[in-house]
Coordinates of C-alpha atoms in Angstrom, one line a residue:
Chain A
M1 CA 0.1 -0.4 -0.3
S2 CA 1.7 3.2 -1.4
E3 CA 1.6 6.0 1.5
L4 CA 1.4 8.5 -1.1
R5 CA -1.4 11.1 -0.4
D6 CA -2.4 9.5 3.0
P7 CA -5.3 10.9 4.5
K8 CA -3.5 11.2 7.7
K9 CA -0.5 12.8 6.4
K10 CA -2.6 15.4 4.3
L11 CA -4.4 16.4 7.7
W12 CA -0.9 17.4 8.9
V13 CA -0.5 19.5 6.2
K14 CA -3.4 21.3 6.7
L15 CA -3.3 21.7 10.3
E16 CA 0.4 22.4 9.8
G17 CA -0.3 25.4 7.3
S18 CA -2.5 27.3 10.0
I19 CA 0.1 26.7 13.1
V20 CA 2.8 27.9 11.3
K21 CA 0.1 31.3 9.6
W22 CA -0.6 32.1 14.0
L23 CA 3.4 31.5 14.9
F24 CA 4.6 33.6 12.3
M25 CA 1.6 36.5 12.9
L26 CA 2.4 35.9 16.7
C27 CA 6.4 37.0 16.1
A28 CA 4.9 39.7 14.4
L29 CA 2.6 40.9 17.2
V30 CA 5.3 40.6 19.8
S31 CA 7.1 43.9 18.5
I32 CA 3.1 45.6 17.7
L33 CA 1.7 44.6 21.1
T34 CA 5.4 46.0 22.7
T35 CA 5.1 49.4 20.9
V36 CA 1.6 49.6 22.0
G37 CA 2.2 48.6 25.5
I38 CA 5.1 51.5 25.8
L39 CA 2.9 54.2 24.8
I40 CA -0.1 52.8 27.2
I41 CA 2.5 53.4 29.7
L42 CA 3.8 56.9 28.5
L43 CA 0.3 58.3 28.7
Y44 CA -0.6 56.8 31.7
Q45 CA 2.7 58.4 33.4
G46 CA 2.6 61.5 31.6
Y47 CA -0.9 61.8 32.2
G48 CA 0.1 62.4 36.6
F49 CA 2.4 64.7 35.5
F50 CA 0.3 67.0 33.1
K51 CA -2.7 67.1 36.3
E52 CA -0.1 69.0 37.9
I53 CA 1.4 71.1 35.0
N54 CA -0.2 73.1 32.4
L55 CA 1.0 71.4 29.0
W56 CA 1.6 75.2 27.7
E57 CA 4.0 75.5 30.1
F58 CA 5.9 72.8 30.4
L59 CA 6.8 72.8 26.1
T60 CA 7.1 76.7 26.3
G61 CA 9.5 77.0 30.0
T62 CA 12.8 77.5 29.5
R63 CA 14.3 76.4 33.3
W64 CA 13.6 73.0 33.7
T65 CA 14.7 72.2 37.6
P66 CA 12.3 69.5 38.1
I67 CA 13.6 68.6 41.6
L68 CA 15.9 71.6 43.4
K69 CA 13.4 75.1 44.5
P70 CA 12.1 76.5 43.7
R71 CA 10.7 73.9 40.8
S72 CA 10.2 74.6 37.3
Y73 CA 8.9 72.3 34.3
G74 CA 9.8 73.7 31.6
V75 CA 11.6 71.7 29.4
L76 CA 12.9 73.4 26.3
P77 CA 16.4 73.5 27.8
L78 CA 16.6 69.6 27.6
V79 CA 15.0 69.8 23.8
S80 CA 17.7 72.5 22.8
G81 CA 20.2 70.0 24.1
T82 CA 19.5 67.0 22.2
L83 CA 18.8 69.4 19.1
I84 CA 22.4 71.2 19.1
V85 CA 24.0 67.2 19.9
T86 CA 21.7 66.3 16.8
V87 CA 22.7 68.7 14.5
I88 CA 26.3 68.0 15.4
A89 CA 25.8 64.7 14.7
A90 CA 24.0 65.0 11.7
S91 CA 26.2 67.3 10.0
V92 CA 28.9 65.1 9.9
A93 CA 27.5 62.1 9.5
L94 CA 25.0 62.5 7.0
P95 CA 27.2 64.2 4.8
V96 CA 30.4 61.4 5.5
G97 CA 27.7 58.6 4.8
L98 CA 26.8 59.5 1.7
M99 CA 29.5 60.0 1.1
T100 CA 31.4 56.8 1.6
A101 CA 27.9 54.8 0.3
I102 CA 28.6 56.5 -2.9
F103 CA 32.1 55.6 -2.9
L104 CA 31.3 51.8 -1.8
S105 CA 28.6 51.3 -4.7
E106 CA 30.1 53.7 -7.3
Y107 CA 33.2 53.8 -7.0
A108 CA 35.1 50.8 -5.1
A109 CA 36.4 48.0 -6.4
D110 CA 34.8 44.8 -5.6
R111 CA 37.6 43.2 -3.7
V112 CA 37.8 47.3 -1.5
R113 CA 34.2 46.7 -0.6
R114 CA 34.3 43.4 0.7
I115 CA 36.9 44.5 2.8
V116 CA 35.4 48.4 3.7
K117 CA 32.1 47.0 4.5
P118 CA 32.4 44.4 6.6
I119 CA 34.7 47.3 9.0
L120 CA 31.8 50.0 8.7
E121 CA 29.4 47.3 10.0
I122 CA 32.1 46.6 13.3
L123 CA 32.1 50.3 13.6
A124 CA 27.9 50.1 14.1
G125 CA 28.7 47.2 16.9
I126 CA 31.1 49.3 19.3
P127 CA 29.0 49.7 22.9
T128 CA 27.7 53.0 23.2
V129 CA 29.7 54.0 26.6
V130 CA 32.6 53.4 24.6
Y131 CA 32.3 56.1 22.3
G132 CA 31.0 57.9 25.3
Y133 CA 34.3 57.7 26.8
F134 CA 36.0 58.3 23.8
A135 CA 34.2 61.4 23.4
L136 CA 35.1 62.4 27.5
T137 CA 38.6 61.5 27.4
F138 CA 39.3 61.2 23.7
V139 CA 37.9 63.9 21.7
T140 CA 36.8 66.6 24.5
P141 CA 41.2 67.1 25.3
L142 CA 41.9 67.3 22.3
L143 CA 39.2 69.8 21.4
Q144 CA 40.3 72.0 24.2
N145 CA 43.9 72.6 22.0
V146 CA 42.2 74.7 20.2
L147 CA 39.0 75.5 22.1
D148 CA 39.6 77.6 24.7
D149 CA 36.6 77.9 25.9
L150 CA 35.2 74.2 26.2
L151 CA 33.8 72.5 29.5
I152 CA 34.5 69.5 30.2
F153 CA 31.2 68.3 29.6
N154 CA 29.5 69.7 26.4
A155 CA 27.8 69.1 23.6
L156 CA 30.3 69.7 20.8
S157 CA 32.6 66.4 21.2
A158 CA 28.9 64.4 22.1
G159 CA 27.6 65.4 18.7
L160 CA 31.1 64.5 16.8
V161 CA 31.2 61.4 17.9
M162 CA 27.7 60.6 17.9
G163 CA 28.2 61.6 14.4
I164 CA 30.5 58.7 13.9
M165 CA 28.9 56.2 15.8
I166 CA 25.8 56.5 12.7
I167 CA 27.9 56.9 9.9
P168 CA 28.1 52.7 9.2
M169 CA 23.5 53.3 9.5
V170 CA 23.4 55.7 6.6
S171 CA 26.1 54.7 4.3
S172 CA 25.4 50.5 5.4
L173 CA 21.7 51.8 3.9
S174 CA 22.6 54.2 1.5
E175 CA 24.4 51.3 -0.2
D176 CA 22.3 48.8 0.1
A177 CA 19.8 51.9 -1.6
M178 CA 22.0 52.7 -3.9
V179 CA 23.7 49.1 -5.1
S180 CA 19.5 48.2 -6.0
V181 CA 19.2 50.9 -8.0
P182 CA 18.7 49.3 -11.7
R183 CA 22.8 48.5 -13.9
N184 CA 20.7 49.6 -17.2
L185 CA 20.0 53.3 -15.9
R186 CA 24.0 53.4 -14.7
E187 CA 24.4 51.8 -18.4
A188 CA 21.8 54.6 -20.0
A189 CA 23.9 58.0 -19.0
Y190 CA 27.5 56.2 -19.8
A191 CA 25.9 55.3 -23.2
L192 CA 25.3 59.3 -23.4
G193 CA 29.0 60.0 -22.1
A194 CA 27.8 61.0 -18.8
T195 CA 31.5 60.6 -16.4
R196 CA 31.2 58.6 -13.5
Y197 CA 30.4 61.1 -11.2
E198 CA 27.4 62.2 -13.0
V199 CA 26.6 59.1 -12.9
S200 CA 26.2 58.7 -9.3
L201 CA 24.8 62.2 -8.5
R202 CA 22.0 62.6 -11.3
V203 CA 20.6 59.5 -11.5
V204 CA 21.6 56.3 -8.8
V205 CA 21.1 59.3 -6.2
P206 CA 18.1 60.6 -7.1
A207 CA 16.9 57.1 -8.3
A208 CA 17.6 55.8 -4.8
L209 CA 16.5 58.9 -2.7
S210 CA 14.2 56.6 -0.7
G211 CA 16.4 54.7 1.3
I212 CA 18.5 57.8 1.5
I213 CA 16.2 59.5 3.6
A214 CA 14.9 56.6 4.8
S215 CA 18.3 56.1 6.3
F216 CA 18.9 59.8 7.2
I217 CA 15.5 59.4 9.1
I218 CA 17.2 56.3 11.3
A219 CA 20.0 57.7 11.5
L220 CA 18.8 60.7 13.7
S221 CA 16.1 59.0 14.8
R222 CA 18.9 56.9 16.9
A223 CA 20.9 60.1 17.4
I224 CA 18.2 61.5 19.1
G225 CA 17.4 58.6 21.3
E226 CA 20.8 57.6 22.4
T227 CA 21.2 57.9 25.6
M228 CA 24.7 56.8 27.4
L229 CA 26.6 58.7 25.3
V230 CA 25.2 62.0 25.8
T231 CA 24.7 61.0 29.4
I232 CA 28.6 60.7 30.1
A233 CA 30.2 63.6 27.5
A234 CA 27.5 66.2 27.1
G235 CA 26.9 66.4 30.6
A236 CA 24.0 67.4 33.0
T237 CA 23.4 70.9 33.4
P238 CA 19.6 71.5 31.6
K239 CA 20.4 75.0 29.6
M240 CA 18.9 76.8 27.2
T241 CA 21.4 77.6 24.8
L242 CA 23.1 76.4 21.4
N243 CA 26.5 77.6 22.4
P244 CA 28.0 73.1 21.4
L245 CA 31.1 74.4 23.7
E246 CA 28.9 74.4 26.7
S247 CA 27.7 71.6 28.8
V248 CA 24.3 70.7 28.5
Q249 CA 21.3 67.9 28.8
T250 CA 19.3 65.7 26.7
M251 CA 15.8 64.3 27.1
T252 CA 17.6 61.3 27.6
A253 CA 20.4 62.0 29.7
F254 CA 17.8 63.3 31.9
I255 CA 15.6 60.8 31.7
A256 CA 18.4 58.2 32.6
Q257 CA 20.2 60.5 35.1
T258 CA 16.2 60.7 37.2
S259 CA 15.6 57.1 36.8
M260 CA 18.6 56.3 38.5
G261 CA 18.1 58.7 40.9
E262 CA 17.0 58.4 43.9
Q263 CA 13.3 59.5 43.3
A264 CA 10.5 57.8 44.3
V265 CA 9.1 55.0 41.8
G266 CA 5.3 56.9 41.7
S267 CA 6.5 60.4 43.0
F268 CA 5.7 63.3 41.4
E269 CA 9.6 63.6 40.6
Y270 CA 9.6 60.3 39.1
N271 CA 6.6 61.3 36.6
T272 CA 8.5 63.6 34.8
I273 CA 10.5 61.0 33.6
F274 CA 7.7 59.8 31.2
A275 CA 6.5 63.5 30.2
V276 CA 9.9 64.0 29.0
G277 CA 9.6 60.1 27.2
L278 CA 6.6 61.4 25.6
L279 CA 7.1 64.1 24.3
L280 CA 10.6 62.3 22.4
F281 CA 8.0 60.1 21.3
C282 CA 6.1 62.3 19.7
M283 CA 9.4 64.2 18.0
T284 CA 10.5 60.5 17.2
L285 CA 7.2 60.0 15.5
L286 CA 6.6 63.2 13.9
M287 CA 10.3 62.7 12.2
N288 CA 9.1 59.4 11.2
L289 CA 6.2 61.4 9.4
L290 CA 8.4 63.5 7.9
G291 CA 11.0 61.2 6.2
F292 CA 7.7 59.0 4.9
W293 CA 6.0 62.7 3.3
I294 CA 9.9 63.2 2.3
V295 CA 10.2 60.2 0.4
R296 CA 7.0 60.0 -0.9
R297 CA 7.8 63.8 -2.5
F298 CA 10.9 62.9 -4.3
R299 CA 11.1 59.3 -5.6
E300 CA 11.8 58.7 -8.6
A301 CA 10.3 55.1 -9.2
Y302 CA 12.1 52.8 -11.0
Chain B
M1 CA 41.2 52.8 -44.9
A2 CA 38.2 54.3 -46.9
D3 CA 37.3 57.8 -46.7
S4 CA 33.3 55.7 -46.2
T5 CA 34.5 54.4 -43.7
V6 CA 33.9 55.6 -39.8
I7 CA 34.8 52.3 -37.9
S8 CA 37.6 50.1 -38.6
V9 CA 38.0 47.3 -35.9
K10 CA 41.6 45.5 -36.5
G11 CA 41.8 41.5 -34.8
L12 CA 39.9 42.5 -31.8
N13 CA 39.4 39.7 -29.1
V14 CA 37.7 40.2 -26.1
Y15 CA 38.1 38.7 -22.3
Y16 CA 35.8 38.1 -19.5
G17 CA 38.8 37.2 -16.2
D18 CA 40.3 34.0 -18.6
F19 CA 36.8 33.9 -21.2
Q20 CA 37.7 34.6 -24.5
A21 CA 34.0 36.1 -25.6
V22 CA 35.1 36.7 -28.4
K23 CA 37.7 36.0 -31.2
D24 CA 39.8 37.9 -33.8
V25 CA 37.5 40.4 -35.0
D26 CA 38.2 42.7 -38.8
M27 CA 35.6 44.3 -39.5
E28 CA 34.7 47.1 -41.4
I29 CA 31.6 50.3 -40.7
K30 CA 30.3 52.2 -43.1
R31 CA 29.1 56.1 -42.8
E32 CA 25.7 56.7 -42.8
S33 CA 24.8 53.1 -43.4
V34 CA 23.0 50.6 -41.2
T35 CA 25.3 47.4 -40.5
A36 CA 23.1 44.2 -38.6
L37 CA 25.0 41.7 -36.2
I38 CA 22.9 38.5 -36.6
G39 CA 23.9 35.3 -35.0
P40 CA 22.7 32.4 -32.6
S41 CA 22.7 33.1 -28.8
G42 CA 26.2 33.3 -27.1
C43 CA 28.0 34.4 -30.3
G44 CA 29.2 37.0 -29.2
K45 CA 27.5 39.5 -31.2
S46 CA 26.2 41.8 -28.3
T47 CA 29.7 42.3 -26.4
Y48 CA 31.2 42.9 -29.7
L49 CA 28.5 45.4 -30.1
R50 CA 29.5 46.8 -26.3
C51 CA 33.1 47.3 -27.5
L52 CA 32.3 49.4 -30.1
N53 CA 32.4 52.1 -27.3
R54 CA 33.5 50.8 -24.3
M55 CA 30.6 50.1 -22.8
N56 CA 32.4 46.6 -21.6
D57 CA 34.7 49.0 -19.3
L58 CA 32.1 49.0 -17.1
I59 CA 31.8 45.1 -16.4
M60 CA 34.3 43.1 -14.1
G61 CA 36.9 41.4 -15.7
A62 CA 36.6 42.4 -19.2
S63 CA 39.5 43.4 -21.3
I64 CA 40.3 43.8 -25.0
Q65 CA 42.9 42.9 -27.0
G66 CA 43.1 45.0 -30.6
E67 CA 42.2 48.4 -32.0
V68 CA 39.1 49.7 -32.3
L69 CA 39.6 52.8 -35.0
F70 CA 37.1 55.8 -35.0
E71 CA 38.0 58.0 -37.3
N72 CA 41.6 56.8 -37.8
R73 CA 42.0 57.0 -34.0
N74 CA 41.9 53.9 -31.7
I75 CA 39.4 54.2 -28.9
Y76 CA 41.3 52.2 -26.6
D77 CA 44.6 54.5 -27.4
S78 CA 45.8 55.7 -23.3
N79 CA 44.8 59.4 -24.4
V80 CA 41.4 59.0 -25.5
D81 CA 38.2 59.6 -22.9
A82 CA 36.2 57.2 -22.6
T83 CA 32.7 59.6 -22.0
E84 CA 33.7 61.4 -25.3
I85 CA 34.0 58.5 -27.0
R86 CA 30.3 57.4 -25.4
S87 CA 29.0 60.5 -26.3
R88 CA 29.6 60.8 -29.8
I89 CA 28.9 56.7 -30.4
G90 CA 25.8 56.6 -28.3
M91 CA 24.0 53.3 -27.6
V92 CA 20.3 52.1 -27.5
F93 CA 19.3 48.8 -25.5
Q94 CA 17.2 46.2 -25.5
K95 CA 15.2 46.4 -22.7
P96 CA 14.0 50.6 -22.8
N97 CA 15.5 51.8 -20.0
P98 CA 14.4 55.6 -19.8
F99 CA 15.7 57.3 -16.1
P100 CA 12.8 57.9 -13.8
K101 CA 12.1 60.9 -14.8
S102 CA 10.0 63.4 -16.6
I103 CA 10.2 62.8 -20.4
Y104 CA 11.8 66.1 -20.8
Q105 CA 14.1 65.4 -18.2
N106 CA 15.1 61.9 -20.3
I107 CA 16.1 63.9 -23.4
A108 CA 18.2 67.1 -20.8
F109 CA 19.7 65.0 -19.2
G110 CA 22.7 63.9 -21.9
L111 CA 22.6 67.7 -23.2
K112 CA 23.6 68.4 -19.2
V113 CA 26.2 66.1 -18.9
N114 CA 28.0 67.0 -22.4
G115 CA 27.6 70.9 -21.3
F116 CA 24.6 72.3 -23.3
S117 CA 24.4 75.9 -23.9
G118 CA 21.8 76.3 -26.1
D119 CA 17.8 76.4 -25.7
M120 CA 17.2 73.3 -24.0
D121 CA 13.0 73.5 -25.2
E122 CA 14.5 73.8 -28.8
A123 CA 16.5 70.1 -27.9
V124 CA 14.5 68.9 -26.4
E125 CA 11.5 69.3 -29.0
K126 CA 14.0 68.8 -32.7
S127 CA 15.2 64.9 -31.1
L128 CA 11.8 64.0 -30.3
K129 CA 11.0 64.7 -33.2
Q130 CA 13.5 62.7 -35.2
A131 CA 12.2 59.8 -32.4
A132 CA 8.7 60.2 -34.3
L133 CA 8.2 61.1 -30.6
W134 CA 6.5 65.2 -30.5
D135 CA 3.2 64.7 -31.3
E136 CA 2.5 61.7 -29.0
V137 CA 3.9 63.6 -26.2
K138 CA 4.5 67.1 -26.7
D139 CA 1.6 68.1 -24.3
R140 CA 3.0 66.0 -21.7
L141 CA 6.3 66.3 -21.5
N142 CA 6.4 66.8 -17.6
D143 CA 5.2 63.7 -17.1
S144 CA 7.0 60.6 -15.8
A145 CA 8.7 58.5 -18.7
F146 CA 7.3 55.4 -17.0
T147 CA 4.2 56.8 -18.5
L148 CA 4.7 56.2 -22.0
S149 CA 4.5 52.3 -23.7
G150 CA 7.2 50.4 -24.5
G151 CA 7.3 51.7 -27.8
Q152 CA 7.0 54.7 -27.0
Q153 CA 9.7 54.7 -24.3
Q154 CA 12.3 52.6 -26.5
R155 CA 11.8 55.9 -28.7
L156 CA 12.5 58.3 -25.6
C157 CA 15.5 56.2 -25.4
I158 CA 16.8 56.6 -29.1
A159 CA 15.1 60.6 -28.6
R160 CA 17.8 60.8 -25.8
T161 CA 20.9 58.8 -27.2
L162 CA 19.7 61.5 -31.2
A163 CA 19.9 64.9 -28.6
V164 CA 23.2 64.2 -28.0
E165 CA 23.9 64.3 -31.6
P166 CA 26.5 61.1 -32.4
E167 CA 28.3 60.3 -35.4
V168 CA 27.8 56.5 -34.6
I169 CA 24.2 55.0 -33.3
L170 CA 24.7 51.2 -31.2
M171 CA 21.4 49.1 -31.2
D172 CA 21.2 46.3 -28.8
E173 CA 18.0 43.8 -30.0
P174 CA 16.3 47.7 -29.6
A175 CA 13.1 46.0 -30.2
S176 CA 13.3 42.8 -29.0
A177 CA 11.0 43.6 -25.9
L178 CA 8.0 45.3 -28.0
D179 CA 5.1 44.0 -29.7
P180 CA 4.9 43.8 -33.2
I181 CA 3.5 46.7 -34.2
A182 CA 5.7 48.8 -31.9
T183 CA 8.8 47.3 -34.1
L184 CA 8.0 48.7 -37.0
A185 CA 7.8 51.8 -36.0
I186 CA 11.5 51.8 -34.9
E187 CA 12.4 49.9 -37.8
D188 CA 10.8 52.8 -39.7
L189 CA 13.2 55.3 -37.5
V190 CA 16.2 53.2 -38.3
R191 CA 16.0 53.4 -42.0
E192 CA 15.0 56.9 -41.2
L193 CA 18.1 57.7 -39.2
K194 CA 20.8 56.0 -41.7
T195 CA 20.8 59.2 -43.6
N196 CA 22.3 60.8 -40.9
Y197 CA 23.7 58.3 -38.2
T198 CA 26.2 55.1 -38.7
I199 CA 23.8 52.2 -37.6
V200 CA 24.7 49.0 -35.9
I201 CA 22.3 47.0 -35.0
V202 CA 22.1 43.5 -33.3
T203 CA 19.6 41.9 -33.9
H204 CA 17.7 38.3 -33.1
N205 CA 15.0 38.6 -35.5
M206 CA 16.2 37.9 -39.2
Q207 CA 13.6 39.2 -41.1
Q208 CA 14.1 42.7 -39.2
A209 CA 18.2 42.8 -40.6
A210 CA 16.5 41.6 -44.2
R211 CA 13.9 44.4 -43.7
V212 CA 16.8 47.2 -42.7
S213 CA 20.1 46.7 -43.2
D214 CA 22.3 48.0 -45.8
E215 CA 25.1 45.5 -44.8
T216 CA 25.1 42.2 -42.2
A217 CA 27.5 40.3 -40.4
F218 CA 27.1 37.0 -39.6
F219 CA 28.5 35.9 -35.8
M220 CA 29.2 31.9 -34.8
V221 CA 29.6 30.7 -31.7
G222 CA 32.5 28.4 -31.9
E223 CA 33.2 24.7 -29.6
D224 CA 35.0 26.9 -26.9
R225 CA 32.4 29.0 -27.2
S226 CA 34.3 31.8 -28.0
G227 CA 32.2 34.0 -31.0
Y228 CA 33.8 34.6 -34.5
L229 CA 32.6 36.9 -37.6
V230 CA 31.4 34.4 -40.1
E231 CA 31.1 36.6 -43.0
H232 CA 29.9 40.6 -43.3
D233 CA 28.8 41.6 -47.0
D234 CA 26.1 43.1 -48.4
T235 CA 22.9 41.9 -46.7
Q236 CA 20.9 41.3 -49.8
K237 CA 24.1 39.1 -50.7
I238 CA 24.0 37.8 -47.3
F239 CA 19.8 36.7 -48.0
T240 CA 20.4 35.4 -51.1
N241 CA 23.4 34.0 -51.7
P242 CA 26.3 33.6 -48.5
T243 CA 29.8 32.6 -49.1
N244 CA 29.8 29.9 -46.3
R245 CA 28.2 27.1 -45.8
R246 CA 27.4 28.0 -42.0
T247 CA 25.5 31.3 -43.0
E248 CA 23.5 30.1 -45.5
E249 CA 22.2 27.6 -43.1
Y250 CA 21.7 29.5 -40.2
I251 CA 19.5 31.8 -42.7
T252 CA 17.6 29.1 -43.9
G253 CA 16.7 28.0 -40.2
R254 CA 18.4 25.0 -39.9
F255 CA 20.1 26.0 -36.3
S256 CA 19.2 28.9 -34.2

């Protein structure tokens, strides 16, 4: 008796199909449910904060002293601290990362690419605490040789080192986007007498733009959310300033400092971190939406 | 080299790494005429075509021996700028490959990279007219090139090539991805263009070679998988009274 088309087997195949489907769906649900859970906690704990403090006061106040008296809950110093570090990081990582990607995708020989790409990816694997101490104990003293006013804890070296840290995210994702631009588009341009430079900048980059912008957004979100590096190197002084030579405190550094401090869980002081966390969440969300819009607006689909 | 010759190929060998793709080709290509390259798959005719404007430079591991004289100058000489060669010897590919830009920008691209400083609108119109596409697209020049049909896209690619005013146009099976009506439109265009341009066209389709070309070159693939030139003559002669037995067998469809 042949075992072909055994009815027992058939039943198993049917069962397997639905089990596998549910298993995969469950895995997908893990990350979605986590996100939802985080959002609910943020909203719930944040509510405890905003019951007492006016949202407008929180968003526009320029003094952040939630623990010291007189207490004041203006979040702008933390926002400015975050922005200044992020802008410095972006001004390093976006151009250098993009140019690295163009080099790897359009200029480098296969052999070079095979060596350089893994090295860049190792850079992405270094723990951020190492970057933090690198900024504090190496970059800052180095910069102090030229910049007399530079404080020990400062936004500048934290931003610069953060920029270096996120270069691999920009370069790796951008390169993936550029490599997947069809070869025949490059050939079309070369056949018209375009140089390698023109092909890279006028054909490949525009065609890969959605992927490149996505890499920018992911890298910047990472910069905004990065905690350890700025806690170590940028300082713990919430200050309303745009001067990168000064000490600042970012939103994330405040959250880290406060959650490890002596504030009782559930106290009003403790709730401040959820208010800041909520704002951080909104900022990243906004940036992702902006990125989504830019990609749709400027995309050259092929 | 006779004055009627634009490109003269001497002892050309093409290699991909250790593999020899094309073996020892000599060929003279006549000015303002259509030369068709025919032969079975893998006979190296596309590879050979891509050597005529240094497109093979872009393929990792490709190398050549021999000479390709264009207007009496070897385009593989070390002091020759490959981008200049490619703007004078244009290429149209098998699959229409417009840029993901507007119809207008597709034409303007080649002009810009070649430092064009005249009236862009006029130049775009002129080349679209030459490619018999103007009437179909004049009201939607800012639409994406991908809104065009396959045949229109290929004529746009031809217009884009014409815009930079090449002397020679290489076509690599330009109609093989198109339907019969679009194919005829391309063939009409090829016949028209030869009054001003030299055209070398690779085709799989022997009727097409017979319809559009003045001269035909037949390539074969040898035992060692290298392609070589069997016979090159007037199209009339190749299709009615070829010298080589293999050519006759191929033409009459005894193998393909």
